[in-house]
Amino acid sequence: MDEGLKSLVAKAEQGDVKSMVMVGDCYNRGLYTNKDDSKAQVYYKMAADNGHPGAMFMVGLGYLNGIGVEQNMVTAVKYIQDAANKGVANAQYIAGSLYHAGKAGTFFKNRKAIKYYKMAAKQGHADAQYELGKIYLLKWSHGSNRHFDKGLFWILCASLHTSKKSAEVSTKAKDYINRIISELGFPKEAVKWKIEQIKREHPGYIIDPTY
């Protein structure tokens, strides 16, 4: 084991939360040591149980996908929700996705999906914006007219992302908007106006979150 990693392990064992996360990252990525998902999860869980939001998310993903630990949906949802409630945008998106699919429970699942998607969307998570927009537009198509503007707003936000990370969902959002214009006859000028409004009033919504 690399001497630097040995030092981090010692600090982690003494209770230093940042060191716990760094050791977990090293084992997760195979940095300065062999990749070991089980050991990564041990150190991520140490940090998570000491309140580290990013580590909570990593533990949740481990249990969700059975990486380094035995797959356990209940435990996965717990840690992912904890991370989401502490502001981790990717955790908020995953939590929304799990509720949306009925995998995190069916009680008020749509309401909870919207809650978590919206939390991530307001942090600039393009995928969450796209899914949230689709939910509102589906509600509109079922006769809830007040949801059209909300749906269009979030789809437009997703379309305005320019990073490589969000390129795929941005393209899907643009295609969705083009269908709204061509199939519903929604005015292009109105779309342009809404785009300028988003850029002016919500610039943070079109910048990818840090995590």
mmCIF file with all atom_site columns, N, CA and C in Angstrom, residues 34-105:
data_model
loop_
_atom_site.group_PDB
_atom_site.id
_atom_site.type_symbol
_atom_site.label_atom_id
_atom_site.label_alt_id
_atom_site.label_comp_id
_atom_site.label_asym_id
_atom_site.label_entity_id
_atom_site.label_seq_id
_atom_site.pdbx_PDB_ins_code
_atom_site.Cartn_x
_atom_site.Cartn_y
_atom_site.Cartn_z
_atom_site.occupancy
_atom_site.B_iso_or_equiv
_atom_site.pdbx_formal_charge
_atom_site.auth_seq_id
_atom_site.auth_comp_id
_atom_site.auth_asym_id
_atom_site.auth_atom_id
_atom_site.pdbx_PDB_model_num
ATOM 1   N N  . ASN A 1 34  ? -4.922  -1.420 -5.085  1.00 0.00 ? 34  ASN A N  1
ATOM 2   C CA . ASN A 1 34  ? -5.810  -2.163 -5.973  1.00 0.00 ? 34  ASN A CA 1
ATOM 3   C C  . ASN A 1 34  ? -7.264  -1.754 -5.729  1.00 0.00 ? 34  ASN A C  1
ATOM 4   N N  . LYS A 1 35  ? -8.034  -1.725 -6.767  1.00 0.00 ? 35  LYS A N  1
ATOM 5   C CA . LYS A 1 35  ? -9.451  -1.407 -6.630  1.00 0.00 ? 35  LYS A CA 1
ATOM 6   C C  . LYS A 1 35  ? -10.120 -2.476 -5.779  1.00 0.00 ? 35  LYS A C  1
ATOM 7   N N  . ASP A 1 36  ? -10.903 -2.031 -4.785  1.00 0.00 ? 36  ASP A N  1
ATOM 8   C CA . ASP A 1 36  ? -11.577 -2.965 -3.887  1.00 0.00 ? 36  ASP A CA 1
ATOM 9   C C  . ASP A 1 36  ? -12.905 -2.336 -3.465  1.00 0.00 ? 36  ASP A C  1
ATOM 10  N N  . ASP A 1 37  ? -13.992 -2.746 -4.111  1.00 0.00 ? 37  ASP A N  1
ATOM 11  C CA . ASP A 1 37  ? -15.295 -2.146 -3.840  1.00 0.00 ? 37  ASP A CA 1
ATOM 12  C C  . ASP A 1 37  ? -15.764 -2.380 -2.408  1.00 0.00 ? 37  ASP A C  1
ATOM 13  N N  . SER A 1 38  ? -15.444 -3.541 -1.861  1.00 0.00 ? 38  SER A N  1
ATOM 14  C CA . SER A 1 38  ? -15.869 -3.854 -0.489  1.00 0.00 ? 38  SER A CA 1
ATOM 15  C C  . SER A 1 38  ? -15.205 -2.909 0.515   1.00 0.00 ? 38  SER A C  1
ATOM 16  N N  . LYS A 1 39  ? -13.901 -2.709 0.357   1.00 0.00 ? 39  LYS A N  1
ATOM 17  C CA . LYS A 1 39  ? -13.199 -1.796 1.265   1.00 0.00 ? 39  LYS A CA 1
ATOM 18  C C  . LYS A 1 39  ? -13.654 -0.352 1.050   1.00 0.00 ? 39  LYS A C  1
ATOM 19  N N  . ALA A 1 40  ? -13.928 0.007  -0.199  1.00 0.00 ? 40  ALA A N  1
ATOM 20  C CA . ALA A 1 40  ? -14.435 1.353  -0.485  1.00 0.00 ? 40  ALA A CA 1
ATOM 21  C C  . ALA A 1 40  ? -15.724 1.595  0.291   1.00 0.00 ? 40  ALA A C  1
ATOM 22  N N  . GLN A 1 41  ? -16.612 0.605  0.268   1.00 0.00 ? 41  GLN A N  1
ATOM 23  C CA . GLN A 1 41  ? -17.890 0.770  0.957   1.00 0.00 ? 41  GLN A CA 1
ATOM 24  C C  . GLN A 1 41  ? -17.711 0.855  2.472   1.00 0.00 ? 41  GLN A C  1
ATOM 25  N N  . VAL A 1 42  ? -16.732 0.129  3.015   1.00 0.00 ? 42  VAL A N  1
ATOM 26  C CA . VAL A 1 42  ? -16.472 0.202  4.456   1.00 0.00 ? 42  VAL A CA 1
ATOM 27  C C  . VAL A 1 42  ? -16.137 1.628  4.867   1.00 0.00 ? 42  VAL A C  1
ATOM 28  N N  . TYR A 1 43  ? -15.257 2.280  4.107   1.00 0.00 ? 43  TYR A N  1
ATOM 29  C CA . TYR A 1 43  ? -14.835 3.635  4.473   1.00 0.00 ? 43  TYR A CA 1
ATOM 30  C C  . TYR A 1 43  ? -15.894 4.675  4.121   1.00 0.00 ? 43  TYR A C  1
ATOM 31  N N  . TYR A 1 44  ? -16.598 4.469  3.009   1.00 0.00 ? 44  TYR A N  1
ATOM 32  C CA . TYR A 1 44  ? -17.706 5.378  2.707   1.00 0.00 ? 44  TYR A CA 1
ATOM 33  C C  . TYR A 1 44  ? -18.764 5.313  3.809   1.00 0.00 ? 44  TYR A C  1
ATOM 34  N N  . LYS A 1 45  ? -19.053 4.109  4.295   1.00 0.00 ? 45  LYS A N  1
ATOM 35  C CA . LYS A 1 45  ? -20.074 3.972  5.341   1.00 0.00 ? 45  LYS A CA 1
ATOM 36  C C  . LYS A 1 45  ? -19.617 4.614  6.641   1.00 0.00 ? 45  LYS A C  1
ATOM 37  N N  . MET A 1 46  ? -18.327 4.504  6.942   1.00 0.00 ? 46  MET A N  1
ATOM 38  C CA . MET A 1 46  ? -17.808 5.181  8.125   1.00 0.00 ? 46  MET A CA 1
ATOM 39  C C  . MET A 1 46  ? -18.075 6.680  8.027   1.00 0.00 ? 46  MET A C  1
ATOM 40  N N  . ALA A 1 47  ? -17.789 7.252  6.855   1.00 0.00 ? 47  ALA A N  1
ATOM 41  C CA . ALA A 1 47  ? -17.999 8.691  6.651   1.00 0.00 ? 47  ALA A CA 1
ATOM 42  C C  . ALA A 1 47  ? -19.484 9.032  6.628   1.00 0.00 ? 47  ALA A C  1
ATOM 43  N N  . ALA A 1 48  ? -20.271 8.184  5.980   1.00 0.00 ? 48  ALA A N  1
ATOM 44  C CA . ALA A 1 48  ? -21.715 8.424  5.900   1.00 0.00 ? 48  ALA A CA 1
ATOM 45  C C  . ALA A 1 48  ? -22.342 8.434  7.287   1.00 0.00 ? 48  ALA A C  1
ATOM 46  N N  . ASP A 1 49  ? -21.948 7.489  8.110   1.00 0.00 ? 49  ASP A N  1
ATOM 47  C CA . ASP A 1 49  ? -22.511 7.398  9.450   1.00 0.00 ? 49  ASP A CA 1
ATOM 48  C C  . ASP A 1 49  ? -22.004 8.512  10.353  1.00 0.00 ? 49  ASP A C  1
ATOM 49  N N  . ASN A 1 50  ? -21.022 9.258  9.857   1.00 0.00 ? 50  ASN A N  1
ATOM 50  C CA . ASN A 1 50  ? -20.551 10.464 10.554  1.00 0.00 ? 50  ASN A CA 1
ATOM 51  C C  . ASN A 1 50  ? -21.090 11.737 9.897   1.00 0.00 ? 50  ASN A C  1
ATOM 52  N N  . GLY A 1 51  ? -22.089 11.569 9.004   1.00 0.00 ? 51  GLY A N  1
ATOM 53  C CA . GLY A 1 51  ? -22.803 12.724 8.468   1.00 0.00 ? 51  GLY A CA 1
ATOM 54  C C  . GLY A 1 51  ? -22.310 13.292 7.166   1.00 0.00 ? 51  GLY A C  1
ATOM 55  N N  . HIS A 1 52  ? -21.418 12.609 6.431   1.00 0.00 ? 52  HIS A N  1
ATOM 56  C CA . HIS A 1 52  ? -20.887 13.153 5.183   1.00 0.00 ? 52  HIS A CA 1
ATOM 57  C C  . HIS A 1 52  ? -21.868 12.875 4.037   1.00 0.00 ? 52  HIS A C  1
ATOM 58  N N  . PRO A 1 53  ? -22.443 13.933 3.413   1.00 0.00 ? 53  PRO A N  1
ATOM 59  C CA . PRO A 1 53  ? -23.480 13.753 2.390   1.00 0.00 ? 53  PRO A CA 1
ATOM 60  C C  . PRO A 1 53  ? -23.029 12.942 1.178   1.00 0.00 ? 53  PRO A C  1
ATOM 61  N N  . GLY A 1 54  ? -21.839 13.259 0.645   1.00 0.00 ? 54  GLY A N  1
ATOM 62  C CA . GLY A 1 54  ? -21.360 12.542 -0.533  1.00 0.00 ? 54  GLY A CA 1
ATOM 63  C C  . GLY A 1 54  ? -21.132 11.069 -0.255  1.00 0.00 ? 54  GLY A C  1
ATOM 64  N N  . ALA A 1 55  ? -20.644 10.758 0.950   1.00 0.00 ? 55  ALA A N  1
ATOM 65  C CA . ALA A 1 55  ? -20.429 9.362  1.327   1.00 0.00 ? 55  ALA A CA 1
ATOM 66  C C  . ALA A 1 55  ? -21.767 8.636  1.478   1.00 0.00 ? 55  ALA A C  1
ATOM 67  N N  . MET A 1 56  ? -22.771 9.326  1.991   1.00 0.00 ? 56  MET A N  1
ATOM 68  C CA . MET A 1 56  ? -24.108 8.731  2.084   1.00 0.00 ? 56  MET A CA 1
ATOM 69  C C  . MET A 1 56  ? -24.584 8.289  0.703   1.00 0.00 ? 56  MET A C  1
ATOM 70  N N  . PHE A 1 57  ? -24.344 9.145  -0.287  1.00 0.00 ? 57  PHE A N  1
ATOM 71  C CA . PHE A 1 57  ? -24.763 8.826  -1.648  1.00 0.00 ? 57  PHE A CA 1
ATOM 72  C C  . PHE A 1 57  ? -24.014 7.607  -2.181  1.00 0.00 ? 57  PHE A C  1
ATOM 73  N N  . MET A 1 58  ? -22.711 7.556  -1.938  1.00 0.00 ? 58  MET A N  1
ATOM 74  C CA . MET A 1 58  ? -21.920 6.421  -2.422  1.00 0.00 ? 58  MET A CA 1
ATOM 75  C C  . MET A 1 58  ? -22.357 5.102  -1.764  1.00 0.00 ? 58  MET A C  1
ATOM 76  N N  . VAL A 1 59  ? -22.674 5.166  -0.475  1.00 0.00 ? 59  VAL A N  1
ATOM 77  C CA . VAL A 1 59  ? -23.172 3.974  0.211   1.00 0.00 ? 59  VAL A CA 1
ATOM 78  C C  . VAL A 1 59  ? -24.511 3.561  -0.392  1.00 0.00 ? 59  VAL A C  1
ATOM 79  N N  . GLY A 1 60  ? -25.369 4.548  -0.614  1.00 0.00 ? 60  GLY A N  1
ATOM 80  C CA . GLY A 1 60  ? -26.669 4.259  -1.220  1.00 0.00 ? 60  GLY A CA 1
ATOM 81  C C  . GLY A 1 60  ? -26.538 3.604  -2.577  1.00 0.00 ? 60  GLY A C  1
ATOM 82  N N  . LEU A 1 61  ? -25.624 4.122  -3.402  1.00 0.00 ? 61  LEU A N  1
ATOM 83  C CA . LEU A 1 61  ? -25.402 3.517  -4.719  1.00 0.00 ? 61  LEU A CA 1
ATOM 84  C C  . LEU A 1 61  ? -24.875 2.094  -4.602  1.00 0.00 ? 61  LEU A C  1
ATOM 85  N N  . GLY A 1 62  ? -24.004 1.864  -3.619  1.00 0.00 ? 62  GLY A N  1
ATOM 86  C CA . GLY A 1 62  ? -23.476 0.526  -3.411  1.00 0.00 ? 62  GLY A CA 1
ATOM 87  C C  . GLY A 1 62  ? -24.591 -0.473 -3.121  1.00 0.00 ? 62  GLY A C  1
ATOM 88  N N  . TYR A 1 63  ? -25.480 -0.109 -2.190  1.00 0.00 ? 63  TYR A N  1
ATOM 89  C CA . TYR A 1 63  ? -26.596 -0.995 -1.855  1.00 0.00 ? 63  TYR A CA 1
ATOM 90  C C  . TYR A 1 63  ? -27.603 -1.085 -3.001  1.00 0.00 ? 63  TYR A C  1
ATOM 91  N N  . LEU A 1 64  ? -27.761 -0.024 -3.753  1.00 0.00 ? 64  LEU A N  1
ATOM 92  C CA . LEU A 1 64  ? -28.703 -0.030 -4.878  1.00 0.00 ? 64  LEU A CA 1
ATOM 93  C C  . LEU A 1 64  ? -28.262 -1.004 -5.963  1.00 0.00 ? 64  LEU A C  1
ATOM 94  N N  . ASN A 1 65  ? -26.965 -1.009 -6.251  1.00 0.00 ? 65  ASN A N  1
ATOM 95  C CA . ASN A 1 65  ? -26.438 -1.798 -7.360  1.00 0.00 ? 65  ASN A CA 1
ATOM 96  C C  . ASN A 1 65  ? -25.703 -3.063 -6.940  1.00 0.00 ? 65  ASN A C  1
ATOM 97  N N  . GLY A 1 66  ? -25.607 -3.292 -5.624  1.00 0.00 ? 66  GLY A N  1
ATOM 98  C CA . GLY A 1 66  ? -24.885 -4.463 -5.149  1.00 0.00 ? 66  GLY A CA 1
ATOM 99  C C  . GLY A 1 66  ? -23.403 -4.396 -5.434  1.00 0.00 ? 66  GLY A C  1
ATOM 100 N N  . ILE A 1 67  ? -22.821 -3.208 -5.271  1.00 0.00 ? 67  ILE A N  1
ATOM 101 C CA . ILE A 1 67  ? -21.394 -3.018 -5.515  1.00 0.00 ? 67  ILE A CA 1
ATOM 102 C C  . ILE A 1 67  ? -20.659 -2.911 -4.179  1.00 0.00 ? 67  ILE A C  1
ATOM 103 N N  . GLY A 1 68  ? -19.854 -3.923 -3.874  1.00 0.00 ? 68  GLY A N  1
ATOM 104 C CA . GLY A 1 68  ? -19.098 -3.927 -2.627  1.00 0.00 ? 68  GLY A CA 1
ATOM 105 C C  . GLY A 1 68  ? -19.893 -4.383 -1.426  1.00 0.00 ? 68  GLY A C  1
ATOM 106 N N  . VAL A 1 69  ? -21.196 -4.488 -1.586  1.00 0.00 ? 69  VAL A N  1
ATOM 107 C CA . VAL A 1 69  ? -22.093 -4.959 -0.518  1.00 0.00 ? 69  VAL A CA 1
ATOM 108 C C  . VAL A 1 69  ? -23.212 -5.753 -1.181  1.00 0.00 ? 69  VAL A C  1
ATOM 109 N N  . GLU A 1 70  ? -23.955 -6.487 -0.365  1.00 0.00 ? 70  GLU A N  1
ATOM 110 C CA . GLU A 1 70  ? -25.106 -7.209 -0.908  1.00 0.00 ? 70  GLU A CA 1
ATOM 111 C C  . GLU A 1 70  ? -26.212 -6.208 -1.231  1.00 0.00 ? 70  GLU A C  1
ATOM 112 N N  . GLN A 1 71  ? -26.833 -6.369 -2.380  1.00 0.00 ? 71  GLN A N  1
ATOM 113 C CA . GLN A 1 71  ? -27.884 -5.445 -2.808  1.00 0.00 ? 71  GLN A CA 1
ATOM 114 C C  . GLN A 1 71  ? -29.018 -5.430 -1.787  1.00 0.00 ? 71  GLN A C  1
ATOM 115 N N  . ASN A 1 72  ? -29.449 -4.211 -1.425  1.00 0.00 ? 72  ASN A N  1
ATOM 116 C CA . ASN A 1 72  ? -30.527 -4.054 -0.444  1.00 0.00 ? 72  ASN A CA 1
ATOM 117 C C  . ASN A 1 72  ? -31.254 -2.744 -0.744  1.00 0.00 ? 72  ASN A C  1
ATOM 118 N N  . MET A 1 73  ? -32.443 -2.837 -1.310  1.00 0.00 ? 73  MET A N  1
ATOM 119 C CA . MET A 1 73  ? -33.159 -1.642 -1.753  1.00 0.00 ? 73  MET A CA 1
ATOM 120 C C  . MET A 1 73  ? -33.569 -0.739 -0.590  1.00 0.00 ? 73  MET A C  1
ATOM 121 N N  . VAL A 1 74  ? -33.986 -1.339 0.512   1.00 0.00 ? 74  VAL A N  1
ATOM 122 C CA . VAL A 1 74  ? -34.421 -0.540 1.664   1.00 0.00 ? 74  VAL A CA 1
ATOM 123 C C  . VAL A 1 74  ? -33.265 0.308  2.189   1.00 0.00 ? 74  VAL A C  1
ATOM 124 N N  . THR A 1 75  ? -32.113 -0.309 2.354   1.00 0.00 ? 75  THR A N  1
ATOM 125 C CA . THR A 1 75  ? -30.934 0.423  2.842   1.00 0.00 ? 75  THR A CA 1
ATOM 126 C C  . THR A 1 75  ? -30.476 1.441  1.810   1.00 0.00 ? 75  THR A C  1
ATOM 127 N N  . ALA A 1 76  ? -30.545 1.076  0.543   1.00 0.00 ? 76  ALA A N  1
ATOM 128 C CA . ALA A 1 76  ? -30.158 2.004  -0.527  1.00 0.00 ? 76  ALA A CA 1
ATOM 129 C C  . ALA A 1 76  ? -31.007 3.265  -0.473  1.00 0.00 ? 76  ALA A C  1
ATOM 130 N N  . VAL A 1 77  ? -32.313 3.098  -0.371  1.00 0.00 ? 77  VAL A N  1
ATOM 131 C CA . VAL A 1 77  ? -33.223 4.251  -0.341  1.00 0.00 ? 77  VAL A CA 1
ATOM 132 C C  . VAL A 1 77  ? -32.937 5.123  0.872   1.00 0.00 ? 77  VAL A C  1
ATOM 133 N N  . LYS A 1 78  ? -32.661 4.502  2.007   1.00 0.00 ? 78  LYS A N  1
ATOM 134 C CA . LYS A 1 78  ? -32.374 5.276  3.218   1.00 0.00 ? 78  LYS A CA 1
ATOM 135 C C  . LYS A 1 78  ? -31.181 6.194  3.016   1.00 0.00 ? 78  LYS A C  1
ATOM 136 N N  . TYR A 1 79  ? -30.074 5.625  2.552   1.00 0.00 ? 79  TYR A N  1
ATOM 137 C CA . TYR A 1 79  ? -28.865 6.437  2.396   1.00 0.00 ? 79  TYR A CA 1
ATOM 138 C C  . TYR A 1 79  ? -29.010 7.464  1.266   1.00 0.00 ? 79  TYR A C  1
ATOM 139 N N  . ILE A 1 80  ? -29.662 7.085  0.186   1.00 0.00 ? 80  ILE A N  1
ATOM 140 C CA . ILE A 1 80  ? -29.846 8.025  -0.917  1.00 0.00 ? 80  ILE A CA 1
ATOM 141 C C  . ILE A 1 80  ? -30.747 9.183  -0.489  1.00 0.00 ? 80  ILE A C  1
ATOM 142 N N  . GLN A 1 81  ? -31.807 8.882  0.250   1.00 0.00 ? 81  GLN A N  1
ATOM 143 C CA . GLN A 1 81  ? -32.669 9.954  0.752   1.00 0.00 ? 81  GLN A CA 1
ATOM 144 C C  . GLN A 1 81  ? -31.927 10.851 1.728   1.00 0.00 ? 81  GLN A C  1
ATOM 145 N N  . ASP A 1 82  ? -31.125 10.261 2.592   1.00 0.00 ? 82  ASP A N  1
ATOM 146 C CA . ASP A 1 82  ? -30.338 11.065 3.540   1.00 0.00 ? 82  ASP A CA 1
ATOM 147 C C  . ASP A 1 82  ? -29.429 12.032 2.777   1.00 0.00 ? 82  ASP A C  1
ATOM 148 N N  . ALA A 1 83  ? -28.770 11.516 1.729   1.00 0.00 ? 83  ALA A N  1
ATOM 149 C CA . ALA A 1 83  ? -27.891 12.368 0.921   1.00 0.00 ? 83  ALA A CA 1
ATOM 150 C C  . ALA A 1 83  ? -28.695 13.435 0.192   1.00 0.00 ? 83  ALA A C  1
ATOM 151 N N  . ALA A 1 84  ? -29.850 13.052 -0.325  1.00 0.00 ? 84  ALA A N  1
ATOM 152 C CA . ALA A 1 84  ? -30.707 14.002 -1.034  1.00 0.00 ? 84  ALA A CA 1
ATOM 153 C C  . ALA A 1 84  ? -31.150 15.126 -0.111  1.00 0.00 ? 84  ALA A C  1
ATOM 154 N N  . ASN A 1 85  ? -31.542 14.776 1.094   1.00 0.00 ? 85  ASN A N  1
ATOM 155 C CA . ASN A 1 85  ? -32.012 15.780 2.049   1.00 0.00 ? 85  ASN A CA 1
ATOM 156 C C  . ASN A 1 85  ? -30.892 16.682 2.545   1.00 0.00 ? 85  ASN A C  1
ATOM 157 N N  . LYS A 1 86  ? -29.644 16.248 2.322   1.00 0.00 ? 86  LYS A N  1
ATOM 158 C CA . LYS A 1 86  ? -28.497 17.096 2.675   1.00 0.00 ? 86  LYS A CA 1
ATOM 159 C C  . LYS A 1 86  ? -27.958 17.853 1.469   1.00 0.00 ? 86  LYS A C  1
ATOM 160 N N  . GLY A 1 87  ? -28.680 17.793 0.351   1.00 0.00 ? 87  GLY A N  1
ATOM 161 C CA . GLY A 1 87  ? -28.356 18.661 -0.774  1.00 0.00 ? 87  GLY A CA 1
ATOM 162 C C  . GLY A 1 87  ? -27.576 18.060 -1.921  1.00 0.00 ? 87  GLY A C  1
ATOM 163 N N  . VAL A 1 88  ? -27.361 16.743 -1.935  1.00 0.00 ? 88  VAL A N  1
ATOM 164 C CA . VAL A 1 88  ? -26.621 16.122 -3.037  1.00 0.00 ? 88  VAL A CA 1
ATOM 165 C C  . VAL A 1 88  ? -27.552 15.989 -4.244  1.00 0.00 ? 88  VAL A C  1
ATOM 166 N N  . ALA A 1 89  ? -27.269 16.747 -5.296  1.00 0.00 ? 89  ALA A N  1
ATOM 167 C CA . ALA A 1 89  ? -28.176 16.807 -6.449  1.00 0.00 ? 89  ALA A CA 1
ATOM 168 C C  . ALA A 1 89  ? -28.362 15.456 -7.123  1.00 0.00 ? 89  ALA A C  1
ATOM 169 N N  . ASN A 1 90  ? -27.283 14.705 -7.293  1.00 0.00 ? 90  ASN A N  1
ATOM 170 C CA . ASN A 1 90  ? -27.405 13.395 -7.921  1.00 0.00 ? 90  ASN A CA 1
ATOM 171 C C  . ASN A 1 90  ? -28.250 12.444 -7.069  1.00 0.00 ? 90  ASN A C  1
ATOM 172 N N  . ALA A 1 91  ? -28.143 12.548 -5.765  1.00 0.00 ? 91  ALA A N  1
ATOM 173 C CA . ALA A 1 91  ? -28.967 11.733 -4.874  1.00 0.00 ? 91  ALA A CA 1
ATOM 174 C C  . ALA A 1 91  ? -30.440 12.139 -4.989  1.00 0.00 ? 91  ALA A C  1
ATOM 175 N N  . GLN A 1 92  ? -30.683 13.424 -5.112  1.00 0.00 ? 92  GLN A N  1
ATOM 176 C CA . GLN A 1 92  ? -32.055 13.909 -5.284  1.00 0.00 ? 92  GLN A CA 1
ATOM 177 C C  . GLN A 1 92  ? -32.662 13.359 -6.573  1.00 0.00 ? 92  GLN A C  1
ATOM 178 N N  . TYR A 1 93  ? -31.861 13.358 -7.634  1.00 0.00 ? 93  TYR A N  1
ATOM 179 C CA . TYR A 1 93  ? -32.339 12.822 -8.907  1.00 0.00 ? 93  TYR A CA 1
ATOM 180 C C  . TYR A 1 93  ? -32.612 11.321 -8.813  1.00 0.00 ? 93  TYR A C  1
ATOM 181 N N  . ILE A 1 94  ? -31.695 10.577 -8.204  1.00 0.00 ? 94  ILE A N  1
ATOM 182 C CA . ILE A 1 94  ? -31.886 9.130  -8.071  1.00 0.00 ? 94  ILE A CA 1
ATOM 183 C C  . ILE A 1 94  ? -33.098 8.833  -7.191  1.00 0.00 ? 94  ILE A C  1
ATOM 184 N N  . ALA A 1 95  ? -33.256 9.584  -6.103  1.00 0.00 ? 95  ALA A N  1
ATOM 185 C CA . ALA A 1 95  ? -34.424 9.393  -5.235  1.00 0.00 ? 95  ALA A CA 1
ATOM 186 C C  . ALA A 1 95  ? -35.708 9.633  -6.016  1.00 0.00 ? 95  ALA A C  1
ATOM 187 N N  . GLY A 1 96  ? -35.723 10.701 -6.815  1.00 0.00 ? 96  GLY A N  1
ATOM 188 C CA . GLY A 1 96  ? -36.886 10.973 -7.648  1.00 0.00 ? 96  GLY A CA 1
ATOM 189 C C  . GLY A 1 96  ? -37.160 9.839  -8.612  1.00 0.00 ? 96  GLY A C  1
ATOM 190 N N  . SER A 1 97  ? -36.094 9.306  -9.216  1.00 0.00 ? 97  SER A N  1
ATOM 191 C CA . SER A 1 97  ? -36.234 8.214  -10.176 1.00 0.00 ? 97  SER A CA 1
ATOM 192 C C  . SER A 1 97  ? -36.785 6.955  -9.509  1.00 0.00 ? 97  SER A C  1
ATOM 193 N N  . LEU A 1 98  ? -36.296 6.667  -8.299  1.00 0.00 ? 98  LEU A N  1
ATOM 194 C CA . LEU A 1 98  ? -36.755 5.471  -7.596  1.00 0.00 ? 98  LEU A CA 1
ATOM 195 C C  . LEU A 1 98  ? -38.231 5.576  -7.229  1.00 0.00 ? 98  LEU A C  1
ATOM 196 N N  . TYR A 1 99  ? -38.645 6.750  -6.764  1.00 0.00 ? 99  TYR A N  1
ATOM 197 C CA . TYR A 1 99  ? -40.071 6.928  -6.459  1.00 0.00 ? 99  TYR A CA 1
ATOM 198 C C  . TYR A 1 99  ? -40.908 6.913  -7.733  1.00 0.00 ? 99  TYR A C  1
ATOM 199 N N  . HIS A 1 100 ? -40.406 7.552  -8.772  1.00 0.00 ? 100 HIS A N  1
ATOM 200 C CA . HIS A 1 100 ? -41.119 7.606  -10.049 1.00 0.00 ? 100 HIS A CA 1
ATOM 201 C C  . HIS A 1 100 ? -41.390 6.198  -10.585 1.00 0.00 ? 100 HIS A C  1
ATOM 202 N N  . ALA A 1 101 ? -40.422 5.310  -10.405 1.00 0.00 ? 101 ALA A N  1
ATOM 203 C CA . ALA A 1 101 ? -40.544 3.934  -10.897 1.00 0.00 ? 101 ALA A CA 1
ATOM 204 C C  . ALA A 1 101 ? -41.248 3.013  -9.908  1.00 0.00 ? 101 ALA A C  1
ATOM 205 N N  . GLY A 1 102 ? -41.605 3.541  -8.747  1.00 0.00 ? 102 GLY A N  1
ATOM 206 C CA . GLY A 1 102 ? -42.262 2.724  -7.736  1.00 0.00 ? 102 GLY A CA 1
ATOM 207 C C  . GLY A 1 102 ? -41.333 1.792  -6.993  1.00 0.00 ? 102 GLY A C  1
ATOM 208 N N  . LYS A 1 103 ? -40.029 2.032  -7.072  1.00 0.00 ? 103 LYS A N  1
ATOM 209 C CA . LYS A 1 103 ? -39.050 1.149  -6.439  1.00 0.00 ? 103 LYS A CA 1
ATOM 210 C C  . LYS A 1 103 ? -38.727 1.554  -5.003  1.00 0.00 ? 103 LYS A C  1
ATOM 211 N N  . ALA A 1 104 ? -39.167 2.742  -4.603  1.00 0.00 ? 104 ALA A N  1
ATOM 212 C CA . ALA A 1 104 ? -38.894 3.211  -3.246  1.00 0.00 ? 104 ALA A CA 1
ATOM 213 C C  . ALA A 1 104 ? -40.176 3.240  -2.420  1.00 0.00 ? 104 ALA A C  1
ATOM 214 N N  . GLY A 1 105 ? -41.186 2.537  -2.902  1.00 0.00 ? 105 GLY A N  1
ATOM 215 C CA . GLY A 1 105 ? -42.485 2.547  -2.242  1.00 0.00 ? 105 GLY A CA 1
ATOM 216 C C  . GLY A 1 105 ? -43.517 3.212  -3.133  1.00 0.00 ? 105 GLY A C  1
#
